[in-house]
Amino acid sequence: MPFDLAGPSLVAAVLAALVIGISKTGISGLGALSAAVFALVLPTRESTAAVLLLLIVADVVAIAIYRRDANWRLLRHLLPAIIPGLLVGALILNFSDNTLLRRWIGALFIVSVVIQLVVAWRRADQDLAAAPAMHPAISWLTGGAAGVATMTANAAGPIVTVYLIASRVDKRQFLGTMAWFTFIGNLLKVPLSFGVGLMGPGTFALALLLAPAVLIGTWLGARLVKRINQQWFNRVVLGTSLIAAIALLVS
């Protein structure tokens, strides 16, 4: 069994893989929860590479479903800054142990939730059409921070969520834009993960083992998103990010 997973740890990993699929096609914030579970049941550094392969599988399905819903104007503003962010994240991974990395991931999630709550509070009285254009500096900071977060924790979701909620996109545009952003970012991360020694036979074996659960999750998520309204969608995204952060900080 890859990484000596057995018993409750294996069950937790399968459920976390299921949640990855749901997060990609349904409730994006659940991705933070799955990242936290993997960081708890696997060696934290190695878990980032194992989860990366599962995320790419789910990204492909999400793009197929929401390919026409992405907001490319926002993506063009976000994507250029992701590369320097990924390089910084690779350096952090190279010099961090498992305990420090868990704390880092948890802190990222807490900061993201706080920012999202502030954004939601300040813009609660605005409709979708009233959202102002983002300043280029905000787009670059968001893209760069997302690059660091996704390289170290597969956790770009909470940070990009701040940007997308502030941009007042609806839930389908949210999912389509997030799918393309994370897919491109995850592909860029593969050579960097090899470079810092995180990809190995156990990583690929675990991905093959858990890929079916991811695919089932994408099917569930695509159906779930049709049954949740925009307000509850945003609340679930925030709530699951907070749960993930607390789990990592107290572990």
CSV table of C-alpha atoms in Angstrom, one decimal:
chain,number,residue,atom,x,y,z
A,1,MET,CA,0.0,0.0,0.0
A,2,PRO,CA,1.5,3.4,-1.0
A,3,PHE,CA,2.8,5.4,2.0
A,4,ASP,CA,1.8,2.5,4.3
A,5,LEU,CA,-1.8,3.7,4.3
A,6,ALA,CA,-4.1,1.3,6.1
A,7,GLY,CA,-7.3,1.2,8.1
A,8,PRO,CA,-8.8,4.6,9.1
A,9,SER,CA,-6.0,6.4,7.3
A,10,LEU,CA,-6.9,4.7,4.0
A,11,VAL,CA,-10.6,5.4,4.5
A,12,ALA,CA,-9.8,9.1,5.2
A,13,ALA,CA,-7.6,9.3,2.0
A,14,VAL,CA,-10.4,7.8,-0.1
A,15,LEU,CA,-13.0,10.3,1.3
A,16,ALA,CA,-10.5,13.1,0.8
A,17,ALA,CA,-10.1,12.0,-2.9
A,18,LEU,CA,-13.9,12.0,-3.2
A,19,VAL,CA,-14.0,15.5,-1.8
A,20,ILE,CA,-11.4,16.6,-4.4
A,21,GLY,CA,-13.8,15.6,-7.1
A,22,ILE,CA,-16.7,17.3,-5.5
A,23,SER,CA,-14.7,20.5,-5.0
A,24,LYS,CA,-13.7,20.7,-8.6
A,25,THR,CA,-17.2,20.5,-10.1
A,26,GLY,CA,-19.4,21.6,-7.2
A,27,ILE,CA,-18.2,23.3,-4.0
A,28,SER,CA,-14.8,24.7,-4.5
A,29,GLY,CA,-14.0,25.4,-0.8
A,30,LEU,CA,-14.1,21.7,0.0
A,31,GLY,CA,-10.7,21.4,-1.7
A,32,ALA,CA,-9.1,23.0,1.3
A,33,LEU,CA,-10.7,20.4,3.5
A,34,SER,CA,-9.3,17.5,1.4
A,35,ALA,CA,-5.8,19.1,1.4
A,36,ALA,CA,-5.9,19.2,5.2
A,37,VAL,CA,-6.9,15.6,5.4
A,38,PHE,CA,-4.1,14.4,3.2
A,39,ALA,CA,-1.6,16.6,5.1
A,40,LEU,CA,-2.8,14.8,8.3
A,41,VAL,CA,-2.7,11.2,7.1
A,42,LEU,CA,0.4,11.4,4.8
A,43,PRO,CA,3.8,12.9,5.3
A,44,THR,CA,3.0,16.5,4.6
A,45,ARG,CA,5.6,17.3,2.0
A,46,GLU,CA,4.9,14.1,0.0
A,47,SER,CA,1.2,14.6,0.3
A,48,THR,CA,1.4,17.7,-1.9
A,49,ALA,CA,2.7,15.7,-4.8
A,50,ALA,CA,0.2,12.8,-4.4
A,51,VAL,CA,-2.7,15.3,-4.2
A,52,LEU,CA,-1.3,17.2,-7.3
A,53,LEU,CA,-1.9,14.2,-9.6
A,54,LEU,CA,-5.4,13.7,-8.2
A,55,LEU,CA,-6.2,17.4,-8.8
A,56,ILE,CA,-5.1,17.2,-12.4
A,57,VAL,CA,-7.5,14.3,-13.0
A,58,ALA,CA,-10.3,16.3,-11.4
A,59,ASP,CA,-9.3,19.5,-13.3
A,60,VAL,CA,-9.7,17.7,-16.7
A,61,VAL,CA,-13.3,16.7,-15.8
A,62,ALA,CA,-14.1,20.2,-14.4
A,63,ILE,CA,-12.9,21.9,-17.6
A,64,ALA,CA,-14.9,19.5,-19.7
A,65,ILE,CA,-18.1,20.5,-17.8
A,66,TYR,CA,-17.4,24.2,-17.3
A,67,ARG,CA,-15.3,25.0,-20.4
A,68,ARG,CA,-17.7,27.7,-21.6
A,69,ASP,CA,-18.1,29.3,-18.2
A,70,ALA,CA,-14.6,30.6,-17.5
A,71,ASN,CA,-14.0,34.4,-17.3
A,72,TRP,CA,-10.9,34.8,-19.4
A,73,ARG,CA,-10.6,38.5,-18.6
A,74,LEU,CA,-10.0,37.6,-15.0
A,75,LEU,CA,-7.7,34.7,-15.9
A,76,ARG,CA,-5.5,37.0,-18.1
A,77,HIS,CA,-5.1,39.2,-15.0
A,78,LEU,CA,-4.3,36.4,-12.6
A,79,LEU,CA,-2.1,33.9,-14.5
A,80,PRO,CA,1.1,35.9,-15.3
A,81,ALA,CA,2.0,36.2,-11.6
A,82,ILE,CA,1.5,32.5,-10.8
A,83,ILE,CA,5.0,31.5,-12.1
A,84,PRO,CA,7.1,33.6,-9.6
A,85,GLY,CA,4.7,32.4,-6.9
A,86,LEU,CA,5.3,28.8,-7.8
A,87,LEU,CA,9.1,29.3,-7.6
A,88,VAL,CA,8.8,30.8,-4.2
A,89,GLY,CA,6.6,27.9,-3.1
A,90,ALA,CA,9.2,25.4,-4.4
A,91,LEU,CA,11.8,27.1,-2.2
A,92,ILE,CA,9.6,26.9,0.8
A,93,LEU,CA,8.9,23.2,0.2
A,94,ASN,CA,12.6,22.5,-0.2
A,95,PHE,CA,13.5,24.0,3.2
A,96,SER,CA,10.4,23.0,5.3
A,97,ASP,CA,9.8,20.0,7.4
A,98,ASN,CA,6.3,18.3,7.8
A,99,THR,CA,5.3,20.1,11.0
A,100,LEU,CA,6.3,23.6,9.8
A,101,LEU,CA,4.5,22.9,6.5
A,102,ARG,CA,1.3,21.9,8.2
A,103,ARG,CA,1.3,25.1,10.2
A,104,TRP,CA,2.0,27.1,7.1
A,105,ILE,CA,-0.9,25.6,5.3
A,106,GLY,CA,-3.2,26.2,8.2
A,107,ALA,CA,-2.2,29.8,8.5
A,108,LEU,CA,-2.8,30.3,4.7
A,109,PHE,CA,-6.3,29.0,5.1
A,110,ILE,CA,-7.1,31.3,8.1
A,111,VAL,CA,-5.8,34.4,6.3
A,112,SER,CA,-7.9,33.5,3.3
A,113,VAL,CA,-11.1,33.0,5.3
A,114,VAL,CA,-10.6,36.4,7.1
A,115,ILE,CA,-10.1,38.2,3.8
A,116,GLN,CA,-13.1,36.5,2.2
A,117,LEU,CA,-15.3,37.5,5.1
A,118,VAL,CA,-14.2,41.2,4.9
A,119,VAL,CA,-14.8,41.1,1.1
A,120,ALA,CA,-18.2,39.6,1.6
A,121,TRP,CA,-19.2,42.2,4.3
A,122,ARG,CA,-18.0,45.2,2.3
A,123,ARG,CA,-19.7,44.1,-0.9
A,124,ALA,CA,-22.9,42.5,0.4
A,125,ASP,CA,-25.0,45.3,-0.9
A,126,GLN,CA,-23.7,45.3,-4.4
A,127,ASP,CA,-25.1,43.2,-7.3
A,128,LEU,CA,-23.1,41.3,-9.9
A,129,ALA,CA,-23.1,44.1,-12.4
A,130,ALA,CA,-21.8,46.7,-9.9
A,131,ALA,CA,-18.5,45.0,-9.2
A,132,PRO,CA,-15.6,47.3,-10.1
A,133,ALA,CA,-12.6,46.2,-12.1
A,134,MET,CA,-9.7,45.0,-10.0
A,135,HIS,CA,-6.5,47.1,-9.8
A,136,PRO,CA,-3.6,45.3,-11.6
A,137,ALA,CA,-1.6,45.2,-8.4
A,138,ILE,CA,-4.4,43.2,-6.7
A,139,SER,CA,-4.5,40.8,-9.6
A,140,TRP,CA,-0.7,40.3,-9.4
A,141,LEU,CA,-0.7,39.8,-5.6
A,142,THR,CA,-3.5,37.3,-5.9
A,143,GLY,CA,-1.9,35.3,-8.6
A,144,GLY,CA,1.5,35.3,-6.9
A,145,ALA,CA,0.0,34.3,-3.5
A,146,ALA,CA,-2.0,31.6,-5.2
A,147,GLY,CA,1.2,30.3,-6.8
A,148,VAL,CA,2.9,30.0,-3.4
A,149,ALA,CA,-0.2,28.4,-1.8
A,150,THR,CA,-0.8,25.9,-4.6
A,151,MET,CA,2.9,24.8,-4.7
A,152,THR,CA,3.2,24.4,-0.9
A,153,ALA,CA,-0.3,23.2,-0.1
A,154,ASN,CA,-2.4,22.6,-3.2
A,155,ALA,CA,-4.4,25.5,-1.7
A,156,ALA,CA,-4.8,28.1,-4.4
A,157,GLY,CA,-8.6,27.8,-4.1
A,158,PRO,CA,-9.2,29.8,-1.0
A,159,ILE,CA,-7.0,32.7,-2.2
A,160,VAL,CA,-8.4,32.8,-5.7
A,161,THR,CA,-11.9,32.6,-4.1
A,162,VAL,CA,-11.2,36.0,-2.5
A,163,TYR,CA,-10.6,37.5,-5.9
A,164,LEU,CA,-13.6,35.8,-7.6
A,165,ILE,CA,-16.1,36.6,-4.9
A,166,ALA,CA,-14.9,40.3,-5.0
A,167,SER,CA,-15.3,40.2,-8.7
A,168,ARG,CA,-18.9,39.1,-8.2
A,169,VAL,CA,-18.9,36.1,-10.6
A,170,ASP,CA,-21.8,33.7,-10.4
A,171,LYS,CA,-21.3,30.1,-9.3
A,172,ARG,CA,-20.8,28.6,-12.8
A,173,GLN,CA,-18.3,31.3,-13.8
A,174,PHE,CA,-16.6,30.8,-10.4
A,175,LEU,CA,-16.2,27.0,-11.1
A,176,GLY,CA,-15.1,27.5,-14.8
A,177,THR,CA,-12.6,30.2,-13.9
A,178,MET,CA,-11.2,28.2,-11.0
A,179,ALA,CA,-11.0,25.0,-13.1
A,180,TRP,CA,-8.8,26.7,-15.7
A,181,PHE,CA,-6.7,28.5,-13.2
A,182,THR,CA,-5.9,25.5,-11.1
A,183,PHE,CA,-5.4,23.2,-14.2
A,184,ILE,CA,-2.8,25.5,-15.7
A,185,GLY,CA,-1.1,26.0,-12.3
A,186,ASN,CA,-1.1,22.3,-11.5
A,187,LEU,CA,0.6,21.4,-14.9
A,188,LEU,CA,3.3,24.0,-14.2
A,189,LYS,CA,3.8,22.4,-10.7
A,190,VAL,CA,4.7,19.0,-12.0
A,191,PRO,CA,8.3,19.7,-13.1
A,192,LEU,CA,8.9,21.7,-9.9
A,193,SER,CA,7.6,18.8,-7.8
A,194,PHE,CA,10.1,16.5,-9.5
A,195,GLY,CA,12.8,19.1,-9.0
A,196,VAL,CA,12.4,19.1,-5.2
A,197,GLY,CA,12.2,15.3,-5.0
A,198,LEU,CA,8.5,14.9,-4.2
A,199,MET,CA,7.5,12.7,-7.1
A,200,GLY,CA,8.2,9.0,-6.8
A,201,PRO,CA,6.7,5.5,-7.4
A,202,GLY,CA,4.6,5.7,-4.2
A,203,THR,CA,3.1,9.0,-5.4
A,204,PHE,CA,1.9,7.6,-8.7
A,205,ALA,CA,0.7,4.4,-7.1
A,206,LEU,CA,-1.4,6.4,-4.6
A,207,ALA,CA,-2.8,8.5,-7.4
A,208,LEU,CA,-3.9,5.4,-9.4
A,209,LEU,CA,-5.5,3.9,-6.2
A,210,LEU,CA,-7.5,7.0,-5.5
A,211,ALA,CA,-8.4,8.3,-9.0
A,212,PRO,CA,-11.7,6.4,-9.1
A,213,ALA,CA,-12.9,8.1,-6.0
A,214,VAL,CA,-12.0,11.5,-7.5
A,215,LEU,CA,-14.0,10.7,-10.6
A,216,ILE,CA,-17.0,9.7,-8.6
A,217,GLY,CA,-16.7,13.0,-6.7
A,218,THR,CA,-16.7,15.0,-9.9
A,219,TRP,CA,-20.0,13.3,-10.8
A,220,LEU,CA,-21.5,14.1,-7.4
A,221,GLY,CA,-20.2,17.7,-7.5
A,222,ALA,CA,-21.7,18.5,-10.9
A,223,ARG,CA,-25.1,17.4,-9.5
A,224,LEU,CA,-24.8,19.1,-6.2
A,225,VAL,CA,-24.0,22.6,-7.7
A,226,LYS,CA,-27.4,22.6,-9.4
A,227,ARG,CA,-29.1,22.3,-6.0
A,228,ILE,CA,-27.3,25.0,-4.0
A,229,ASN,CA,-28.0,28.8,-4.3
A,230,GLN,CA,-25.3,31.4,-4.6
A,231,GLN,CA,-25.5,32.6,-1.0
A,232,TRP,CA,-25.1,29.1,0.5
A,233,PHE,CA,-22.4,28.3,-2.1
A,234,ASN,CA,-20.3,31.2,-0.7
A,235,ARG,CA,-21.0,30.2,2.9
A,236,VAL,CA,-20.0,26.6,2.3
A,237,VAL,CA,-16.8,27.7,0.6
A,238,LEU,CA,-15.8,29.8,3.6
A,239,GLY,CA,-16.9,27.3,6.2
A,240,THR,CA,-15.0,24.4,4.8
A,241,SER,CA,-11.8,26.5,4.4
A,242,LEU,CA,-12.1,27.5,8.1
A,243,ILE,CA,-12.5,23.8,9.2
A,244,ALA,CA,-9.4,22.8,7.2
A,245,ALA,CA,-7.3,25.6,8.7
A,246,ILE,CA,-8.3,24.7,12.3
A,247,ALA,CA,-7.5,21.0,11.7
A,248,LEU,CA,-4.0,21.8,10.5
A,249,LEU,CA,-3.2,24.3,13.2
A,250,VAL,CA,-4.1,21.9,16.0
A,251,SER,CA,-2.6,18.8,14.5
